[in-house]
Amino acid sequence: MQKKRRLWRALAALVCLGAVMFVALVGTVCYCAGMEREVSSSDCIIVLGARVRPDGTLSDSLRYRCEAALAAWREGLAPALIVCGAQGKDEPMPEAVAMRDWLAAQGVPQEAIVLEDASFNTEQNLKNARALMDERGWTSAIVVTSDYHLQRALWLARDAGIEASGIAAESPHTLGMWLKDRLREACSWGVYALNKVLRG
């Protein structure tokens, strides 16, 4: 009986420790989302994908990312944009195509927009963007994504060999989406750390 009690106490302690660590991780994600970052003029702006609605319009996350990228382009921080994202099951077109069309409608010349429409996650976004940069002799980039997502995106850009700074776009403002995005990102940080350990 005592052995069972000790086992349950140890298990409860582990669960509590895990919960505390996860809460701390979520707090770190939130802190990084609000950080002020220095942005350097670069060869291109990489805009990471997010959901396209079934009617073909940009989700709030994707629109905020495009608006931030457009502002950076208009400021002259980079002459070209790489828009990233394949077509999901519930999307009427690739995310990259939706972004290209939106940016073109705002006055960005088509020749200044490079399409990367084969990636389904952040790691693929940046690896594929790096390949497109190599083809053009580009080495530096400004990564644009949602505020809560930017820190991990910059880690993955570094892993892909991209000299990158970053711009944090707004994220959806509703409390439910705000919390969901940060909880999910905290889990992604854990997966990223585990992959780094496993890959050596």
C-alpha positions as CSV (number, residue, x, y, z in Angstrom):
1,M,0.0,0.0,0.0
2,Q,2.8,2.4,0.9
3,K,4.6,1.6,-2.3
4,K,1.5,2.6,-4.3
5,R,1.1,5.8,-2.3
6,R,4.8,6.7,-3.0
7,L,4.3,5.9,-6.7
8,W,1.2,8.1,-6.9
9,R,3.0,10.9,-5.0
10,A,5.9,10.7,-7.4
11,L,3.6,10.7,-10.4
12,A,1.7,13.7,-9.0
13,A,5.0,15.6,-8.4
14,L,6.0,14.9,-12.0
15,V,2.7,16.1,-13.3
16,C,3.0,19.3,-11.2
17,L,6.5,19.9,-12.4
18,G,5.5,19.4,-16.0
19,A,2.7,21.8,-15.6
20,V,4.9,24.4,-14.0
21,M,7.5,24.0,-16.8
22,F,4.8,24.3,-19.5
23,V,3.3,27.5,-17.9
24,A,6.9,28.9,-17.8
25,L,7.3,28.0,-21.4
26,V,4.0,29.7,-22.4
27,G,5.2,32.8,-20.4
28,T,8.4,32.9,-22.4
29,V,6.5,32.6,-25.7
30,C,4.4,35.6,-24.6
31,Y,7.5,37.6,-23.5
32,C,9.2,36.9,-26.9
33,A,6.1,37.9,-28.7
34,G,6.3,41.4,-27.2
35,M,10.0,41.9,-27.7
36,E,11.3,44.9,-29.6
37,R,13.6,43.7,-32.5
38,E,16.1,45.4,-34.6
39,V,15.5,45.0,-38.4
40,S,18.3,45.1,-40.9
41,S,18.0,46.0,-44.6
42,S,18.1,42.7,-46.5
43,D,18.0,41.0,-49.9
44,C,14.4,39.9,-49.4
45,I,11.4,39.6,-47.1
46,I,10.1,36.1,-46.3
47,V,6.4,36.1,-45.5
48,L,5.4,32.9,-43.7
49,G,2.0,31.3,-44.6
50,A,-1.2,31.1,-42.6
51,R,-4.8,30.0,-43.4
52,V,-6.7,31.1,-46.5
53,R,-10.5,31.1,-45.9
54,P,-12.7,28.9,-48.1
55,D,-14.0,32.0,-49.9
56,G,-10.4,32.9,-50.9
57,T,-9.9,35.8,-48.5
58,L,-6.9,36.0,-46.1
59,S,-7.4,34.9,-42.5
60,D,-6.7,37.6,-40.0
61,S,-3.3,36.1,-39.2
62,L,-2.3,36.0,-42.9
63,R,-3.6,39.5,-43.6
64,Y,-1.6,40.9,-40.6
65,R,1.5,39.2,-41.9
66,C,1.0,40.6,-45.4
67,E,0.3,44.1,-44.1
68,A,3.6,44.0,-42.0
69,A,5.5,42.7,-45.0
70,L,4.0,45.4,-47.3
71,A,5.0,48.1,-44.8
72,A,8.6,46.8,-44.7
73,W,8.8,46.7,-48.5
74,R,7.4,50.2,-48.9
75,E,10.0,51.4,-46.4
76,G,12.7,50.0,-48.7
77,L,14.0,47.4,-46.2
78,A,14.2,44.9,-49.1
79,P,13.5,45.0,-52.8
80,A,11.7,41.6,-53.1
81,L,9.4,39.3,-51.2
82,I,9.2,35.5,-50.9
83,V,5.7,34.4,-50.0
84,C,5.4,30.9,-48.6
85,G,2.7,28.3,-48.2
86,A,1.1,25.4,-50.0
87,Q,-2.6,24.6,-50.3
88,G,-4.2,23.0,-47.3
89,K,-7.2,20.6,-47.6
90,D,-9.7,23.3,-46.7
91,E,-8.1,26.1,-48.7
92,P,-9.2,27.1,-52.3
93,M,-5.6,28.0,-53.3
94,P,-2.1,27.9,-52.0
95,E,-1.4,30.4,-49.3
96,A,1.5,31.8,-51.3
97,V,-0.8,32.5,-54.3
98,A,-3.3,34.3,-52.0
99,M,-0.5,36.4,-50.6
100,R,0.9,37.2,-54.0
101,D,-2.5,38.3,-55.3
102,W,-3.1,40.5,-52.2
103,L,0.3,42.1,-52.4
104,A,0.0,42.8,-56.1
105,A,-3.4,44.4,-55.5
106,Q,-1.6,46.8,-53.1
107,G,0.8,47.9,-55.8
108,V,3.8,45.5,-55.4
109,P,5.1,44.6,-58.9
110,Q,4.7,40.9,-59.8
111,E,8.4,40.7,-60.6
112,A,9.2,41.6,-57.0
113,I,7.2,38.7,-55.6
114,V,8.7,35.2,-55.5
115,L,6.3,32.3,-55.0
116,E,7.1,29.4,-52.7
117,D,3.9,27.2,-52.8
118,A,5.2,23.8,-51.8
119,S,5.7,24.1,-48.0
120,F,3.3,22.9,-45.3
121,N,5.1,24.0,-42.1
122,T,7.6,26.6,-40.9
123,E,10.7,24.5,-41.3
124,Q,9.7,23.7,-45.0
125,N,8.8,27.4,-45.5
126,L,12.4,28.5,-44.6
127,K,14.3,25.6,-46.3
128,N,12.4,26.2,-49.5
129,A,12.9,30.0,-49.2
130,R,16.6,29.4,-48.7
131,A,16.8,27.4,-52.0
132,L,15.0,30.3,-53.8
133,M,17.4,32.8,-52.3
134,D,20.4,30.7,-53.4
135,E,19.2,30.7,-56.9
136,R,19.2,34.5,-56.9
137,G,22.4,35.0,-54.9
138,W,20.6,36.3,-51.9
139,T,21.9,35.7,-48.4
140,S,19.9,37.9,-46.0
141,A,16.2,38.1,-45.3
142,I,13.6,39.7,-43.0
143,V,11.3,37.0,-41.7
144,V,7.7,38.3,-41.3
145,T,5.3,36.2,-39.2
146,S,2.9,36.5,-36.3
147,D,4.4,37.9,-33.0
148,Y,4.1,34.7,-31.0
149,H,5.6,32.7,-33.9
150,L,8.6,34.9,-34.8
151,Q,11.2,33.6,-32.3
152,R,10.9,30.0,-33.5
153,A,10.8,31.1,-37.1
154,L,14.1,33.0,-36.6
155,W,15.7,29.8,-35.0
156,L,14.6,27.8,-38.0
157,A,15.9,30.5,-40.4
158,R,19.3,30.3,-38.7
159,D,19.1,26.5,-39.0
160,A,18.5,26.9,-42.7
161,G,21.5,29.1,-43.1
162,I,19.7,32.3,-43.6
163,E,21.1,35.6,-42.2
164,A,17.8,36.9,-40.8
165,S,16.2,39.6,-38.8
166,G,12.5,39.6,-38.0
167,I,9.3,41.6,-38.0
168,A,6.5,40.6,-35.7
169,A,3.0,41.0,-37.2
170,E,-0.1,41.3,-35.1
171,S,-1.9,38.1,-34.1
172,P,-5.7,37.7,-33.8
173,H,-7.0,39.7,-30.9
174,T,-9.8,37.5,-29.5
175,L,-8.8,36.0,-26.1
176,G,-9.6,32.4,-27.3
177,M,-7.3,32.7,-30.4
178,W,-4.7,34.6,-28.4
179,L,-4.4,31.8,-25.9
180,K,-4.7,29.0,-28.4
181,D,-1.9,30.4,-30.5
182,R,0.5,30.8,-27.6
183,L,-0.3,27.4,-26.1
184,R,0.2,25.7,-29.5
185,E,3.5,27.6,-30.0
186,A,4.8,26.5,-26.6
187,C,4.2,22.9,-27.7
188,S,6.1,23.7,-30.9
189,W,9.0,25.0,-28.9
190,G,9.1,21.7,-27.0
191,V,9.1,19.8,-30.3
192,Y,11.8,22.0,-31.7
193,A,14.0,21.5,-28.6
194,L,13.5,17.7,-28.8
195,N,14.3,17.6,-32.5
196,K,17.6,19.5,-31.8
197,V,18.5,17.0,-29.1
198,L,17.7,14.0,-31.3
199,R,19.5,15.4,-34.4
200,G,22.5,16.2,-32.3
